[in-house]
Amino acid sequence: MPISVHPLSPSIGAEIRGVDISKPLDPKDVAVMRQAWLDHCVLLFRDQPLDAEQQRTFVRAFGELGGRKVRLEPTNYKRPEGPDYNADAMLVSNIREDGKPIGVLPDGEMWFHHDMCYSAEPNRASFLYSIEVPSWGGNTMFSSMYAAYENLPQSLKDRIEGRTVLQAFDEYQDRRVDFSERPLDSVPHCFQPIVLRHPETGKRAIYVSRLMSHRIEGLTEAESEALLEELFAYTEDPAIRYEHVWRPGDLLMWDNLCSTHARTDFPREERRLMRRYTLAGEPVIPAWDQRTAA
Ligand code: OGA
Ligand code: MN
């Protein structure tokens, strides 16, 4: 069966069929996947039995592995051993062994965010593979930040043009960092353009999220909060979303520059085990940067 591309929603996501990603890849297939990824921001591969090495080899077909700027693992973290794991993998899991978590981002809902936007060189992409899934929930939702920008009224585009936003992340998945409790310097943070230009497609994408975007520079706190809420109505619009219901053996790869993602709640007492690798990225290009304007 030749490789084929099947859109998952009108705005974002496509399923790739006809390729076994555990095996060495045909460069022609890699080119098809790369183009589909640029076109759809998120790619899904179903029914892929992958160990850690096979997943890492697949990720490497798209670039350099991403580093970790922040250790998300708690201090009592217990990393498992065996073919499902290796040192470059990050486990996203609520499983505890001997009372110690084996993964990060353990329980429940997670608000919309861009991975690593609080770093000066955010990872370009994340590759999440499902090993165990709960009976309901734990769905990952993706929203197209190209579509969100296109849908803004011109007046809102004008109000955000040229602005930067403070991105920060601490330990919580469903609330922002409270800077009345935590000094800014104690938290991973970075000022980023509110609208970026994608380095390969040249298109504009909104770069704010409910979890990680804290403050728009040059506005009062109240103005900043109000403008962020206005933007969230566009970035979280269900009309530009794909919601993935996981089955074991799914791999999702997403572009962190043109999509945001969130996770729905799921039962605490059921096991969820995902394995994640990332691709390294570069400093984010502001949409208004003339040197790179398309
Ligand atoms: C992540 C993430 C969501 C999920 O790994 O960056 O946001 O569904 N995961 O676990
Ligand atoms: Mn994430």
Coordinates of C-alpha atoms and ligand atoms in Angstrom, one line a residue:
M1 CA 0.0 0.0 0.0
P2 CA 1.6 3.3 -1.0
I3 CA 1.9 6.2 1.5
S4 CA -1.2 8.4 1.7
V5 CA -2.4 11.5 3.6
H6 CA -5.9 11.8 5.1
P7 CA -6.9 15.1 6.8
L8 CA -8.4 14.7 10.3
S9 CA -10.3 18.0 10.4
P10 CA -10.8 21.1 8.2
S11 CA -8.0 23.1 10.0
I12 CA -5.4 20.8 11.5
G13 CA -4.1 17.2 11.5
A14 CA -3.7 14.4 9.0
E15 CA -3.3 10.7 9.3
I16 CA -0.5 9.1 7.4
R17 CA -1.3 5.5 6.1
G18 CA 0.7 3.0 4.3
V19 CA 4.0 3.3 6.1
D20 CA 5.7 1.2 8.8
I21 CA 7.6 3.7 10.8
S22 CA 9.5 1.1 12.8
K23 CA 11.5 0.2 9.7
P24 CA 14.1 2.2 7.7
L25 CA 12.2 4.8 5.7
D26 CA 12.2 5.4 2.0
P27 CA 13.5 9.0 1.5
K28 CA 10.5 9.6 -0.9
D29 CA 8.1 8.7 2.0
V30 CA 10.0 11.0 4.3
A31 CA 9.5 13.8 1.8
V32 CA 5.8 13.1 1.7
M33 CA 5.5 13.1 5.4
R34 CA 7.5 16.3 5.8
Q35 CA 5.3 18.1 3.3
A36 CA 2.1 16.8 5.0
W37 CA 3.5 17.9 8.3
L38 CA 4.0 21.5 6.9
D39 CA 0.5 21.4 5.4
H40 CA -1.3 20.0 8.4
C41 CA 0.9 20.8 11.5
V42 CA 0.0 17.5 13.2
L43 CA 0.5 14.0 11.8
L44 CA -1.0 10.8 13.2
F45 CA 0.3 7.2 12.6
R46 CA -1.9 4.4 13.9
D47 CA -1.1 0.8 14.9
Q48 CA 2.7 1.3 15.1
P49 CA 4.4 -1.1 17.5
L50 CA 7.5 0.9 18.4
D51 CA 10.2 0.4 21.1
A52 CA 12.2 3.4 22.3
E53 CA 15.0 3.0 19.8
Q54 CA 12.6 2.7 16.9
Q55 CA 10.7 5.9 17.9
R56 CA 14.0 7.8 18.3
T57 CA 15.2 6.6 14.9
F58 CA 11.9 7.8 13.4
V59 CA 12.2 11.2 15.1
R60 CA 15.8 11.6 13.8
A61 CA 14.5 11.3 10.2
F62 CA 13.1 14.9 10.8
G63 CA 16.1 16.5 12.5
E64 CA 18.2 16.8 15.6
L65 CA 16.8 15.6 18.9
G66 CA 15.6 18.4 21.2
G67 CA 17.3 19.2 24.5
R68 CA 15.6 19.7 27.8
K69 CA 15.8 23.2 29.2
V70 CA 13.7 22.3 32.3
R71 CA 13.8 19.1 34.3
L72 CA 10.1 18.4 34.6
E73 CA 10.7 15.2 36.5
P74 CA 10.2 15.4 40.3
T75 CA 13.1 14.7 42.5
N76 CA 11.8 11.3 43.6
Y77 CA 11.3 10.3 39.9
K78 CA 11.8 6.6 39.2
R79 CA 12.9 6.0 35.6
P80 CA 12.0 2.5 34.4
E81 CA 14.3 0.2 32.5
G82 CA 13.8 -2.0 29.4
P83 CA 13.2 -1.7 25.7
D84 CA 10.3 0.8 26.2
Y85 CA 12.7 3.4 27.6
N86 CA 16.0 5.1 26.9
A87 CA 17.8 8.2 28.2
D88 CA 16.4 10.6 25.5
A89 CA 12.8 9.6 26.0
M90 CA 10.6 11.5 28.4
L91 CA 7.7 9.5 29.8
V92 CA 4.3 11.2 30.2
S93 CA 2.5 9.1 32.7
N94 CA 0.5 8.9 35.9
I95 CA 1.9 5.5 36.8
R96 CA 3.7 5.3 40.2
E97 CA 6.1 2.6 41.2
D98 CA 7.0 2.2 44.9
G99 CA 5.1 5.5 45.3
K100 CA 7.4 7.3 42.8
P101 CA 6.2 8.7 39.5
I102 CA 7.7 7.2 36.4
G103 CA 6.8 10.1 34.2
V104 CA 5.9 13.8 34.0
L105 CA 2.6 15.7 33.5
P106 CA 0.9 12.9 35.4
D107 CA -2.8 13.4 36.1
G108 CA -5.8 15.0 34.6
E109 CA -6.5 18.0 32.4
M110 CA -3.8 20.2 30.9
W111 CA -4.6 23.6 29.4
F112 CA -3.6 24.7 25.9
H113 CA 0.1 25.5 25.5
H114 CA 3.1 25.4 23.1
D115 CA 5.8 23.1 24.4
M116 CA 8.9 25.1 25.6
C117 CA 7.6 28.5 24.5
Y118 CA 9.1 29.7 27.8
S119 CA 12.6 29.0 26.4
A120 CA 14.7 31.2 24.0
E121 CA 15.0 28.2 21.6
P122 CA 11.8 26.2 21.9
N123 CA 11.8 22.7 20.6
R124 CA 10.4 22.6 17.1
A125 CA 8.3 19.5 17.5
S126 CA 7.1 16.8 19.9
F127 CA 6.5 13.1 19.1
L128 CA 4.1 11.4 21.5
Y129 CA 3.6 7.7 21.4
S130 CA 0.9 5.8 23.4
I131 CA 1.7 2.6 25.2
E132 CA -1.2 2.5 27.7
V133 CA -4.4 4.5 27.6
P134 CA -7.3 5.0 30.1
S135 CA -10.9 3.8 29.3
W136 CA -12.0 7.4 28.7
G137 CA -10.5 10.9 28.4
G138 CA -6.8 11.9 28.3
N139 CA -7.5 13.0 24.7
T140 CA -5.0 15.4 23.2
M141 CA -6.6 18.5 21.5
F142 CA -4.7 20.5 18.8
S143 CA -5.6 23.9 17.6
S144 CA -4.2 25.5 14.4
M145 CA -2.5 28.8 15.2
Y146 CA -2.4 29.7 11.5
A147 CA -6.2 29.5 11.4
A148 CA -6.5 31.4 14.7
Y149 CA -4.5 34.3 13.2
E150 CA -6.4 34.3 9.9
N151 CA -9.7 34.4 11.9
L152 CA -8.8 37.5 13.9
P153 CA -10.6 40.7 12.8
Q154 CA -8.2 43.3 11.3
S155 CA -8.6 45.5 14.4
L156 CA -7.3 42.7 16.7
K157 CA -4.4 42.0 14.3
D158 CA -3.5 45.7 14.5
R159 CA -3.6 45.7 18.3
I160 CA -1.2 42.8 18.6
E161 CA 1.2 43.7 15.8
G162 CA 4.8 44.1 17.0
R163 CA 4.0 43.1 20.6
T164 CA 5.7 40.6 22.8
V165 CA 4.3 38.3 25.6
L166 CA 5.9 36.9 28.7
Q167 CA 5.8 33.1 28.5
A168 CA 6.4 31.1 31.7
F169 CA 5.8 27.6 33.1
D170 CA 6.2 26.1 36.5
E171 CA 4.7 22.9 37.8
Y172 CA 0.9 23.3 37.3
Q173 CA -1.0 22.0 34.3
D174 CA -4.2 23.9 34.8
R175 CA -3.2 27.2 36.2
R176 CA -0.6 29.9 35.4
V177 CA 2.4 30.8 37.5
D178 CA 1.3 33.1 40.3
F179 CA 4.0 35.9 40.3
S180 CA 2.7 37.2 43.6
E181 CA 4.1 34.0 45.1
R182 CA 7.0 33.3 42.8
P183 CA 9.7 35.7 41.7
L184 CA 10.0 35.8 37.9
D185 CA 13.7 34.7 38.0
S186 CA 12.8 31.5 39.9
V187 CA 10.6 30.3 37.0
P188 CA 11.6 29.3 33.4
H189 CA 10.4 32.2 31.3
C190 CA 11.0 34.1 28.1
F191 CA 9.6 37.1 26.1
Q192 CA 8.3 35.9 22.8
P193 CA 6.5 37.6 19.8
I194 CA 2.8 37.3 20.1
V195 CA 2.7 36.4 16.4
L196 CA 5.5 34.3 14.8
R197 CA 6.5 33.7 11.3
H198 CA 6.9 30.0 10.6
P199 CA 10.5 29.3 9.4
E200 CA 9.5 26.9 6.6
T201 CA 6.0 27.9 5.4
G202 CA 6.5 31.7 6.0
K203 CA 3.0 31.9 7.4
R204 CA 1.9 33.8 10.5
A205 CA 0.8 31.9 13.6
I206 CA -0.4 33.2 17.0
Y207 CA 1.9 32.3 19.8
V208 CA -0.1 32.6 23.0
S209 CA -1.7 30.1 25.2
R210 CA -3.9 30.0 28.4
L211 CA -1.3 28.0 30.4
M212 CA 1.9 29.7 29.5
S213 CA 1.2 33.3 28.3
H214 CA 1.2 35.7 31.3
R215 CA 1.6 39.3 30.3
I216 CA 1.6 41.3 27.1
E217 CA 4.4 43.9 27.2
G218 CA 3.5 47.6 27.2
L219 CA -0.1 47.1 28.6
T220 CA -1.4 47.4 32.1
E221 CA -2.2 44.0 33.8
A222 CA -5.9 44.6 33.3
E223 CA -5.5 45.5 29.6
S224 CA -3.2 42.5 29.1
E225 CA -5.6 40.1 30.7
A226 CA -8.5 41.4 28.6
L227 CA -6.5 41.1 25.4
L228 CA -5.3 37.6 26.2
E229 CA -8.9 36.5 26.8
E230 CA -9.9 38.0 23.5
L231 CA -7.2 36.1 21.8
F232 CA -8.0 32.8 23.6
A233 CA -11.5 33.0 22.1
Y234 CA -9.8 32.5 18.7
T235 CA -7.0 30.2 19.7
E236 CA -9.3 27.8 21.5
D237 CA -12.1 27.9 19.0
P238 CA -13.4 24.3 18.6
A239 CA -13.9 25.0 14.8
I240 CA -10.1 25.0 14.3
R241 CA -9.4 22.0 16.5
Y242 CA -8.7 18.3 16.1
E243 CA -9.2 16.1 19.3
H244 CA -7.3 12.9 19.3
V245 CA -8.8 9.9 21.1
W246 CA -5.8 7.6 21.7
R247 CA -5.4 3.9 21.1
P248 CA -2.3 2.1 22.1
G249 CA 0.3 2.2 19.3
D250 CA -0.6 5.7 18.0
L251 CA 2.2 8.2 17.3
L252 CA 1.4 11.9 17.0
M253 CA 4.0 14.4 15.9
W254 CA 3.2 18.1 16.2
D255 CA 4.8 21.3 15.1
N256 CA 5.1 23.5 18.2
L257 CA 5.2 26.7 16.1
C258 CA 1.9 26.5 14.3
S259 CA -0.2 24.5 16.8
T260 CA -1.2 24.5 20.5
H261 CA -2.3 21.5 22.4
A262 CA -4.2 20.6 25.5
R263 CA -5.3 17.4 27.3
T264 CA -8.7 16.4 28.6
D265 CA -9.3 14.9 32.0
F266 CA -9.2 11.1 32.6
P267 CA -9.6 8.8 35.6
R268 CA -6.8 9.1 38.1
E269 CA -6.9 5.4 39.0
E270 CA -6.4 4.2 35.4
R271 CA -2.9 3.9 33.8
R272 CA -1.8 6.2 31.1
L273 CA 1.7 5.8 29.6
M274 CA 3.1 7.8 26.7
R275 CA 6.7 8.2 25.5
R276 CA 7.9 11.5 24.1
Y277 CA 10.9 12.8 22.1
T278 CA 11.4 16.2 20.7
L279 CA 13.1 18.0 17.8
A280 CA 15.4 20.9 18.5
G281 CA 14.3 24.3 17.5
E282 CA 15.7 27.8 16.9
P283 CA 14.8 31.3 18.2
V284 CA 11.3 32.2 17.3
I285 CA 11.0 34.6 14.3
P286 CA 8.6 37.6 15.0
A287 CA 6.0 37.8 12.2
W288 CA 7.0 41.5 11.6
D289 CA 10.8 40.7 11.2
Q290 CA 11.6 42.2 7.9
R291 CA 14.7 40.2 7.4
T292 CA 12.6 37.0 7.0
A293 CA 9.4 38.4 5.7
A294 CA 7.9 36.1 3.0
Ligands
OGA1 C1 3.2 16.9 26.1 C2 1.8 17.1 26.4 C3 -0.3 16.0 26.4 C4 -0.9 14.6 26.7 O1 3.7 15.8 26.2 O2 3.8 18.0 25.8 O3 1.3 18.2 26.4 O4 -1.9 14.3 26.1 N1 1.1 16.0 26.5 O5 -0.3 13.9 27.5
MN2 MN 2.7 19.7 25.8

